[in-house]
PDB file of C-alpha atoms in Angstrom:
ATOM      1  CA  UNK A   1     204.969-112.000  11.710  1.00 86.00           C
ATOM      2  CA  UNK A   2     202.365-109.155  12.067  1.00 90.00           C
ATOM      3  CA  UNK A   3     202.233-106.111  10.427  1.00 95.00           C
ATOM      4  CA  UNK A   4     199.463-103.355  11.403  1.00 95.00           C
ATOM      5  CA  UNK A   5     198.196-100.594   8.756  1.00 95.00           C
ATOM      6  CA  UNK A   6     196.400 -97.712   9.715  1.00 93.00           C
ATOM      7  CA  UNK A   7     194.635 -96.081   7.201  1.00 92.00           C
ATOM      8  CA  UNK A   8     191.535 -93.545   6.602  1.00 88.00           C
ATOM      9  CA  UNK A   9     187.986 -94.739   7.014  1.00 86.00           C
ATOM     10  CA  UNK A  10     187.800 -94.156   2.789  1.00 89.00           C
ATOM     11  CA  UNK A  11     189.946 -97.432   2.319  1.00 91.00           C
ATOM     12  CA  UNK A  12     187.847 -99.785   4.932  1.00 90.00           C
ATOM     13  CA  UNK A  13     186.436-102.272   2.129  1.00 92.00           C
ATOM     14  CA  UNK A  14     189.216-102.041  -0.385  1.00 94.00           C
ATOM     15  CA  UNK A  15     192.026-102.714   1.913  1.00 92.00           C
ATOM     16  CA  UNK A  16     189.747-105.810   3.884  1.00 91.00           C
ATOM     17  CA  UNK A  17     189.789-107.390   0.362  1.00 93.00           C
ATOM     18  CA  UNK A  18     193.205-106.549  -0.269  1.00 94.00           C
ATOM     19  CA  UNK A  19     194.299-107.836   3.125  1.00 91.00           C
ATOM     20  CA  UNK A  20     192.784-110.776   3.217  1.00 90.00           C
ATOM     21  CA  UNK A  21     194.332-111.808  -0.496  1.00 91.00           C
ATOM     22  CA  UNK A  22     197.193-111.041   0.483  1.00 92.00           C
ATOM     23  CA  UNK A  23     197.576-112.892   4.089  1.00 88.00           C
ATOM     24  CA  UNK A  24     196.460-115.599   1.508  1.00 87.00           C
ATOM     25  CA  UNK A  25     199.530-115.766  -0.688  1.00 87.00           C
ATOM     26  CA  UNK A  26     202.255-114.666   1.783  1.00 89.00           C
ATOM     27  CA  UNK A  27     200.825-117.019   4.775  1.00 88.00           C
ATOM     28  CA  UNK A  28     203.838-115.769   6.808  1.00 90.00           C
ATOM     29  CA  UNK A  29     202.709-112.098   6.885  1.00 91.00           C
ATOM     30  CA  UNK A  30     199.468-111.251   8.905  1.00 91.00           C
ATOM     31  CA  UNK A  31     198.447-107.634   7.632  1.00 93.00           C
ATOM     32  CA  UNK A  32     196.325-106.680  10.476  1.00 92.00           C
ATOM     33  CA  UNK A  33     194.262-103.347   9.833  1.00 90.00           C
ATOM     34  CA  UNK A  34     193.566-100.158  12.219  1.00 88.00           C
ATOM     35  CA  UNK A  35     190.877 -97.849  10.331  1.00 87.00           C
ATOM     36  CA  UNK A  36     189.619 -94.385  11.599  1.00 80.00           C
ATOM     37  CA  UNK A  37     190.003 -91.194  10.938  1.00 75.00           C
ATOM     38  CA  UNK A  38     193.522 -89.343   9.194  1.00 73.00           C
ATOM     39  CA  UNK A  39     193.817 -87.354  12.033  1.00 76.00           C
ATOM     40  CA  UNK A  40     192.940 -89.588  15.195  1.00 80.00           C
ATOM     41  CA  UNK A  41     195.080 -91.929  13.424  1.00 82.00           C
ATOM     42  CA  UNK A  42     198.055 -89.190  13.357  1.00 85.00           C
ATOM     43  CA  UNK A  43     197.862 -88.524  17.124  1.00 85.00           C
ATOM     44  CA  UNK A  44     197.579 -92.729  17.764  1.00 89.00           C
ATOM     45  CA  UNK A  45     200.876 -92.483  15.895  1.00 90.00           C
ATOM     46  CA  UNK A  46     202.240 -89.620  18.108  1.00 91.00           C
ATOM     47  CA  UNK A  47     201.248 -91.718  21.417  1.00 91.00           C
ATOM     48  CA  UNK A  48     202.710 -94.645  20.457  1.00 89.00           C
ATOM     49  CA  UNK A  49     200.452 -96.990  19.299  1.00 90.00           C
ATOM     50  CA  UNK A  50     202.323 -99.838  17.149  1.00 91.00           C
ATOM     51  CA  UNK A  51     201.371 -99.090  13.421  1.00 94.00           C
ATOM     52  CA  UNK A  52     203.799-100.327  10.463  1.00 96.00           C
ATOM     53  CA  UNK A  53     202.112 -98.839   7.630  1.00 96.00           C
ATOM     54  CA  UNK A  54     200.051 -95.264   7.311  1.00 95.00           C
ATOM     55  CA  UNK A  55     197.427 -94.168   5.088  1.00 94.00           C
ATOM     56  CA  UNK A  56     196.045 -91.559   5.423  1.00 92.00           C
ATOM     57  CA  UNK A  57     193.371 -89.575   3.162  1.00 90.00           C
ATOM     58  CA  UNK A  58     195.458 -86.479   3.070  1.00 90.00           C
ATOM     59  CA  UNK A  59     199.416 -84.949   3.236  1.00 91.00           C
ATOM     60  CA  UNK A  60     198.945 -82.678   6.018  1.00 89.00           C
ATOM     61  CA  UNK A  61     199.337 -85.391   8.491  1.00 89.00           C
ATOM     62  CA  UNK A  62     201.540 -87.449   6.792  1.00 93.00           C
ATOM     63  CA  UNK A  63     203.622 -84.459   6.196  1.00 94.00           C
ATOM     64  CA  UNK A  64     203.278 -83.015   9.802  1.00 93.00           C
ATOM     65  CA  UNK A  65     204.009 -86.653  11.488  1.00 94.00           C
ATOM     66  CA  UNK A  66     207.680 -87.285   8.792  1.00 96.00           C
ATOM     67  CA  UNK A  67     208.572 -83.261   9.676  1.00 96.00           C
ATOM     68  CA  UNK A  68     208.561 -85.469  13.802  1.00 95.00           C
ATOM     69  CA  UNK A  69     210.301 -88.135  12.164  1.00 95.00           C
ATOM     70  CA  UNK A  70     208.265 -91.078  12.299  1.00 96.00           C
ATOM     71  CA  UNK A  71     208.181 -91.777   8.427  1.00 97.00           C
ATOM     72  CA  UNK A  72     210.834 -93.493   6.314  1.00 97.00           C
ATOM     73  CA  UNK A  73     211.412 -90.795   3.845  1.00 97.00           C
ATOM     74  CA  UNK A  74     212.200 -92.873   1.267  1.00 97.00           C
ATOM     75  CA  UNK A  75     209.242 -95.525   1.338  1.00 97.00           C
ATOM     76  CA  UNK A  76     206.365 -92.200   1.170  1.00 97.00           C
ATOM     77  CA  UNK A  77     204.869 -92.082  -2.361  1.00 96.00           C
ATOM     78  CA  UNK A  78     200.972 -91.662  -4.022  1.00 96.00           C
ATOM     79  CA  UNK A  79     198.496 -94.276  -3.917  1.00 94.00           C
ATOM     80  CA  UNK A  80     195.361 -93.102  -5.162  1.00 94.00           C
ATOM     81  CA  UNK A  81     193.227 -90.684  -5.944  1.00 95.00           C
ATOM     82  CA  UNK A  82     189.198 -90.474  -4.906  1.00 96.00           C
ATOM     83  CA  UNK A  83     187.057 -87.577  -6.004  1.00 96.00           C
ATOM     84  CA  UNK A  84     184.173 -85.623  -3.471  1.00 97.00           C
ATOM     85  CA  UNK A  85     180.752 -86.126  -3.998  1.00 98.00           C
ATOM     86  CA  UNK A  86     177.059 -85.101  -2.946  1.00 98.00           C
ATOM     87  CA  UNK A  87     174.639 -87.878  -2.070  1.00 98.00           C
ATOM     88  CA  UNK A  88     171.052 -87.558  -1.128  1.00 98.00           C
ATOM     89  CA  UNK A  89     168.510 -90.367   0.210  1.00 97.00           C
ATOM     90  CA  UNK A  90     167.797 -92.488  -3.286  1.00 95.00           C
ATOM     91  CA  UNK A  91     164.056 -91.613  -2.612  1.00 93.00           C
ATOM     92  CA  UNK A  92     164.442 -88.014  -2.133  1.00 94.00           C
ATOM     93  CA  UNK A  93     162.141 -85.743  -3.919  1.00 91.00           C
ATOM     94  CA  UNK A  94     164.004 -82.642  -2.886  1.00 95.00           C
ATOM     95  CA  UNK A  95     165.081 -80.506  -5.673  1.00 93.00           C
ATOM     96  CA  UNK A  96     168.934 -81.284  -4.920  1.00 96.00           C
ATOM     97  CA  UNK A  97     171.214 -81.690  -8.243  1.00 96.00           C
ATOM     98  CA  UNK A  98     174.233 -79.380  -7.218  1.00 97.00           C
ATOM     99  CA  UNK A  99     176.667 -78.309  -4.380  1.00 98.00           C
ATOM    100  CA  UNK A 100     174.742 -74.508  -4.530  1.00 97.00           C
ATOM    101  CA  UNK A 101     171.097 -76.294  -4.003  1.00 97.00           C
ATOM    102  CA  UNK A 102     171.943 -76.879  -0.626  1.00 97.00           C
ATOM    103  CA  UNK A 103     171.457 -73.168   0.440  1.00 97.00           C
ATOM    104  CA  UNK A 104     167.703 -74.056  -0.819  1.00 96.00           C
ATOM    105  CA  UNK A 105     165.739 -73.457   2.157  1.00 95.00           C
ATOM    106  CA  UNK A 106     163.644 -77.059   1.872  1.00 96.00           C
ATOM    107  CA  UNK A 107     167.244 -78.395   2.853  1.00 97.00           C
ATOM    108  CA  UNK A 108     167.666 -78.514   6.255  1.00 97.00           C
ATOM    109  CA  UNK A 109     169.973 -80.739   7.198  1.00 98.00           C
ATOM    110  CA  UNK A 110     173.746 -81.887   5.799  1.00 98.00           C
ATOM    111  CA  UNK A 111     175.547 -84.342   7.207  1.00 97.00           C
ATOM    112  CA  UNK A 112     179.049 -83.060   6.931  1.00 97.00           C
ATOM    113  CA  UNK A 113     182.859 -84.071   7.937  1.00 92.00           C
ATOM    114  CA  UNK A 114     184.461 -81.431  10.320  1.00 88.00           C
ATOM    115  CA  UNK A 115     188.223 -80.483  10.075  1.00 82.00           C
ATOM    116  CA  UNK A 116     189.280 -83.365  12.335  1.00 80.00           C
ATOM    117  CA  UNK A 117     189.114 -85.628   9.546  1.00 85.00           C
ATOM    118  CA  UNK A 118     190.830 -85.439   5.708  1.00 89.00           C
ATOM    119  CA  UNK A 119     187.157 -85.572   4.119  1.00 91.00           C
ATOM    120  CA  UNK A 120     185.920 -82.555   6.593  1.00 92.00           C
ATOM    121  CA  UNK A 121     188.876 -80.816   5.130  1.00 93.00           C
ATOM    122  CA  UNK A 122     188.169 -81.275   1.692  1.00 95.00           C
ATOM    123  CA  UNK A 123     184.285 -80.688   2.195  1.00 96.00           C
ATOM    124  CA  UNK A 124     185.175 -77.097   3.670  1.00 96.00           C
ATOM    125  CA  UNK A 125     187.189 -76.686   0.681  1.00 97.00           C
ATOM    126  CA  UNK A 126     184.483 -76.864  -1.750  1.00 98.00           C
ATOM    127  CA  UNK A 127     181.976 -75.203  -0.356  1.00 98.00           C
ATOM    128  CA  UNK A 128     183.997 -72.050   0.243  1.00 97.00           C
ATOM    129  CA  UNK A 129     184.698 -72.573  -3.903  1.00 98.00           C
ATOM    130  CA  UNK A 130     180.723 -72.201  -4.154  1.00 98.00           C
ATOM    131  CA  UNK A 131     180.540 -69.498  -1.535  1.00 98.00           C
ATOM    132  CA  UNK A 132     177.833 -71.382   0.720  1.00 98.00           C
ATOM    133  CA  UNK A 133     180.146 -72.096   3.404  1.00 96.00           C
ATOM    134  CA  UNK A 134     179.003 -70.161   6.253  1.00 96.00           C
ATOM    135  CA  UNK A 135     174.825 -70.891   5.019  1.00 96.00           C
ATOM    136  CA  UNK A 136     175.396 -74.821   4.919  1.00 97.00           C
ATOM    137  CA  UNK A 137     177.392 -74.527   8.207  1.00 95.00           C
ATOM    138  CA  UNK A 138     173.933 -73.402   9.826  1.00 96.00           C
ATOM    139  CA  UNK A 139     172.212 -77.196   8.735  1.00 97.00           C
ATOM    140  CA  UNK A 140     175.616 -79.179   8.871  1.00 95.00           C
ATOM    141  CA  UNK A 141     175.305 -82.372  10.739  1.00 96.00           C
ATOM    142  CA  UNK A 142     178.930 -82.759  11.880  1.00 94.00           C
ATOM    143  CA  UNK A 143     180.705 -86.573  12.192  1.00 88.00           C
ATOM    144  CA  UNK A 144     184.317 -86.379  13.642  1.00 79.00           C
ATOM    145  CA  UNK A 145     185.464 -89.737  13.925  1.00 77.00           C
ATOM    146  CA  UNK A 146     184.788 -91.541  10.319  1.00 83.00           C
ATOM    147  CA  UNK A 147     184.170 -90.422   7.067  1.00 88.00           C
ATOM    148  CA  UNK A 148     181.627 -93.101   7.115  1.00 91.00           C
ATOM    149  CA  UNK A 149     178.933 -92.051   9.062  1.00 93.00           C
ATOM    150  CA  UNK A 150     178.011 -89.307   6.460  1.00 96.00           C
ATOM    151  CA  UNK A 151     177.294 -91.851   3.856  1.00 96.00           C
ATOM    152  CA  UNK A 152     175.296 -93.899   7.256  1.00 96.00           C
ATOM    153  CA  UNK A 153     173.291 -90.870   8.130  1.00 96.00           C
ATOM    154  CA  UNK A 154     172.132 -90.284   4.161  1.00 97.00           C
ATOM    155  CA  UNK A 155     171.296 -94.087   3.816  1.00 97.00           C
ATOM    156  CA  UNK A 156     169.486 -94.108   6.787  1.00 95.00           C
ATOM    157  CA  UNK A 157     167.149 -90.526   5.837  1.00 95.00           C
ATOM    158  CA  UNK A 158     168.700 -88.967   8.896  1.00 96.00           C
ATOM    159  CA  UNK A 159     169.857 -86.190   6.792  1.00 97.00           C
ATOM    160  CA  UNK A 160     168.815 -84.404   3.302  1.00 98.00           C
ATOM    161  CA  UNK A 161     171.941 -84.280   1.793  1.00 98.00           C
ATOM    162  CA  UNK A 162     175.911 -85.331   2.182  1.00 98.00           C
ATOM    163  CA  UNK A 163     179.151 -84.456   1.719  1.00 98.00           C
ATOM    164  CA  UNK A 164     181.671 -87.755   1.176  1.00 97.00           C
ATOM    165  CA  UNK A 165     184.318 -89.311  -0.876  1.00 96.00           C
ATOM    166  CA  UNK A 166     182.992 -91.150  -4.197  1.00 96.00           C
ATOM    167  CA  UNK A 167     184.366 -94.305  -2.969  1.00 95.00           C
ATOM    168  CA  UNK A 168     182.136 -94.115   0.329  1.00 95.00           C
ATOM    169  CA  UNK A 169     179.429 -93.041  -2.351  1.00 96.00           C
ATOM    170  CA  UNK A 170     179.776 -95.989  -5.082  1.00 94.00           C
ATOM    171  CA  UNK A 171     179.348 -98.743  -1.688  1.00 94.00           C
ATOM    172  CA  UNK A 172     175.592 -98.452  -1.316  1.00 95.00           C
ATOM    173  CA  UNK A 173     172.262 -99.039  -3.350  1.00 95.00           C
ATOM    174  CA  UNK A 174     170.573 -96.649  -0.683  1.00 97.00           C
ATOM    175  CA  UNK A 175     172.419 -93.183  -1.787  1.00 97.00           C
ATOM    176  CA  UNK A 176     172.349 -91.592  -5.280  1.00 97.00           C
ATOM    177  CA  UNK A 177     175.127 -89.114  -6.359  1.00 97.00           C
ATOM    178  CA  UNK A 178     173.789 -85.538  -7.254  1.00 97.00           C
ATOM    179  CA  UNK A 179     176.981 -83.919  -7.822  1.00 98.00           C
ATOM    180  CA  UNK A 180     180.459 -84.580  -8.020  1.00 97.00           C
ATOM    181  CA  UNK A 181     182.550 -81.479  -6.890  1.00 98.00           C
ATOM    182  CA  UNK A 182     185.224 -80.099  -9.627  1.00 97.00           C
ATOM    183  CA  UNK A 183     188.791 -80.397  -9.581  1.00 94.00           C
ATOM    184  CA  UNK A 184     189.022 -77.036  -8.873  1.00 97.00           C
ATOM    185  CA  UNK A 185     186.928 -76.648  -6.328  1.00 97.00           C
ATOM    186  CA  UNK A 186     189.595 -78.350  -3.292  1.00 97.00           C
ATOM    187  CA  UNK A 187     192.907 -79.552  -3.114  1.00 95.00           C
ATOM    188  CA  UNK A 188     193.455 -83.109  -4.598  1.00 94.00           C
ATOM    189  CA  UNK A 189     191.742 -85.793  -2.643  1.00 95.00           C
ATOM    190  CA  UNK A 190     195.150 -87.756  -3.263  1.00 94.00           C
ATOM    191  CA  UNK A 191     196.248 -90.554  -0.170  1.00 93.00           C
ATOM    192  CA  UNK A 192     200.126 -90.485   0.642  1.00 95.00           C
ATOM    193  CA  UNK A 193     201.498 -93.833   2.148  1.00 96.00           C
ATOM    194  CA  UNK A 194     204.546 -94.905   4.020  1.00 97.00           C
ATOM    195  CA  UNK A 195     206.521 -97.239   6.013  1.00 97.00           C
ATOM    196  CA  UNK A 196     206.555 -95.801   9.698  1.00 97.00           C
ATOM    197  CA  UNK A 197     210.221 -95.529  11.541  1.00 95.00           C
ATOM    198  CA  UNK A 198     208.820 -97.761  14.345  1.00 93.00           C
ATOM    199  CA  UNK A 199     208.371-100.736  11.813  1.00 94.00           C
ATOM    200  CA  UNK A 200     210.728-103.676  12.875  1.00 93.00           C
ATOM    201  CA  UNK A 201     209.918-105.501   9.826  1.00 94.00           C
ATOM    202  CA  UNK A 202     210.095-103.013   6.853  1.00 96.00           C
ATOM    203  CA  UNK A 203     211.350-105.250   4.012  1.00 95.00           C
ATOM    204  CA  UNK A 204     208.188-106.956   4.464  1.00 95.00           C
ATOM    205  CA  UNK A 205     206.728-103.264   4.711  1.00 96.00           C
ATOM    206  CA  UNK A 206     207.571-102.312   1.897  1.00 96.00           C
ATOM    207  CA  UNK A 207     206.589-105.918   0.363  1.00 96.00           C
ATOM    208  CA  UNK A 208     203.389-105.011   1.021  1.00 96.00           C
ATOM    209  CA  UNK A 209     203.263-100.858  -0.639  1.00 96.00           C
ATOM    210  CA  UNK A 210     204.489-102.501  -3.923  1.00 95.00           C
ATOM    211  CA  UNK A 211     201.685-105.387  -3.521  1.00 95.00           C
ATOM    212  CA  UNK A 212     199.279-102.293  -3.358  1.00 95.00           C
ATOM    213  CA  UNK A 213     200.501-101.332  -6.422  1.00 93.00           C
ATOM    214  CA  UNK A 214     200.253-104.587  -8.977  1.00 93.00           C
ATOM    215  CA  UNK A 215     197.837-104.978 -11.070  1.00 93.00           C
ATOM    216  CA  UNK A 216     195.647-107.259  -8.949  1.00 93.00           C
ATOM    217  CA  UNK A 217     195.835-104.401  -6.330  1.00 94.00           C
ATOM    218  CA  UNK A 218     194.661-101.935  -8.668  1.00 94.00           C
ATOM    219  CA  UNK A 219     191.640-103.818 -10.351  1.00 95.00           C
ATOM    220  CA  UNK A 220     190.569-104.198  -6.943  1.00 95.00           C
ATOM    221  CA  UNK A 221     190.991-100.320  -5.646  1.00 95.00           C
ATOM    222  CA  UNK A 222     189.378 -99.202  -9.220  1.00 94.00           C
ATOM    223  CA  UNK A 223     186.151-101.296  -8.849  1.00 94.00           C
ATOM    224  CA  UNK A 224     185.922 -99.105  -5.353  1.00 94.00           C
ATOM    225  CA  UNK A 225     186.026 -96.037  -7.165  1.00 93.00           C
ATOM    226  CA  UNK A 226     189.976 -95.161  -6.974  1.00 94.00           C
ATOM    227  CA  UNK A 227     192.251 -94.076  -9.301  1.00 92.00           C
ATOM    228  CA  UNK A 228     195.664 -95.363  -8.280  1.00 89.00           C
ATOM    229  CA  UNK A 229     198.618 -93.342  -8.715  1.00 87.00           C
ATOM    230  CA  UNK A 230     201.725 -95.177 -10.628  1.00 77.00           C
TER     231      UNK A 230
END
């Protein structure tokens, strides 16, 4: 029996390594994974595309796709929380060491999530708290797919400066974290799950959500950088 999860592009590593331990001890389930963006992941959802399980890296489209009926009510809860972070090259000299420096004019480029995606969202959110929005707009380096290629476009010197989740942050040697943006400063970068209505196998489902919730589940989701939500 196969069951497919689609989640956001924040959760790639974490929920390989939770997959593959647990295809190991429940031999009968294959967890198979679809990861891309929250929202290209909503409209896969909308088309059709066979997905049991749904993760995405915000509640607008979880709430927008159960207000169409395609979530078991009952099965949505919390799993984790991640936090938003600037990153710069590790060898950059530039005088970066907050969210505001990025209006210095020696930046000139910031790779950046657009409002396709959850982390675009959330990176909007903050920098209208710091009231740079419109000047970091001008140097933005926009990804619309994957969360992903900001931390890619930083490691590789592509860019000055990035916008991305801590967990994306905390997964390479070739980044160094600046800043981390304040509570305040967005919504909470909080990841809703659920058991999708097309699911033909939701005891197993939902077998699976409280797996992501034991303790083995957790260590694993904390050493990414989560904070799981009980």
């Amino acid at each position: 029996m196969v069951l497919i999860v689609s989640a956001s592009g924040a959760y790639r590593n974490s929920i390989a390594e939770l997959v593959e331990l647990y295809n190991k001890e429940k031999p009968k389930v294959t967890i198979n994974c679809n990861i891309v963006g929250s929202g290209v992941m909503k409209k896969q959802i909308e088309q059709g595309v066979p997905i049991d399980i749904y993760i995405p890296a915000i509640d607008r489209e979880m709430d927008e796709l159960q207000s169409l009926g395609f979530v078991i009510p009952e099965t949505r809860q919390y799993l984790a929380k991640n936090a938003m972070v600037l990153i710069v090259p590790k060898e950059s000299s530039l005088p970066i060491s907050s969210f505001s420096d990025l209006t210095d004019k020696r930046v000139k480029t910031v790779a950046l999530g657009n409002d396709k995606i959850a982390g675009g969202i959330y990176t909007k959110q903050v920098l209208n708290y710091f009231k740079i929005f419109d000047l970091v707009m001008k140097k933005g380096v926009f990804v619309e797919e994957d969360i992903r290629q900001v931390l890619k476009a930083v490691e590789a010197g592509n860019v000055d400066a990035g916008i991305t989740y801590l967990t994306e942050a905390k997964l390479s040697n070739e980044v160094k974290i600046v800043a981390i943006a304040p509570k305040i400063s967005h919504i909470p970068v909080i990841s809703p799950v659920a058991v999708l209505k097309r699911c033909e196998n939701v005891p197993e489902a939902k077998d699976f959500l409280a797996f992501l919730k034991s303790d083995r589940a957790v260590a694993i989701f904390e050493r990414y950088g989560f904070t799981i939500i009980n």
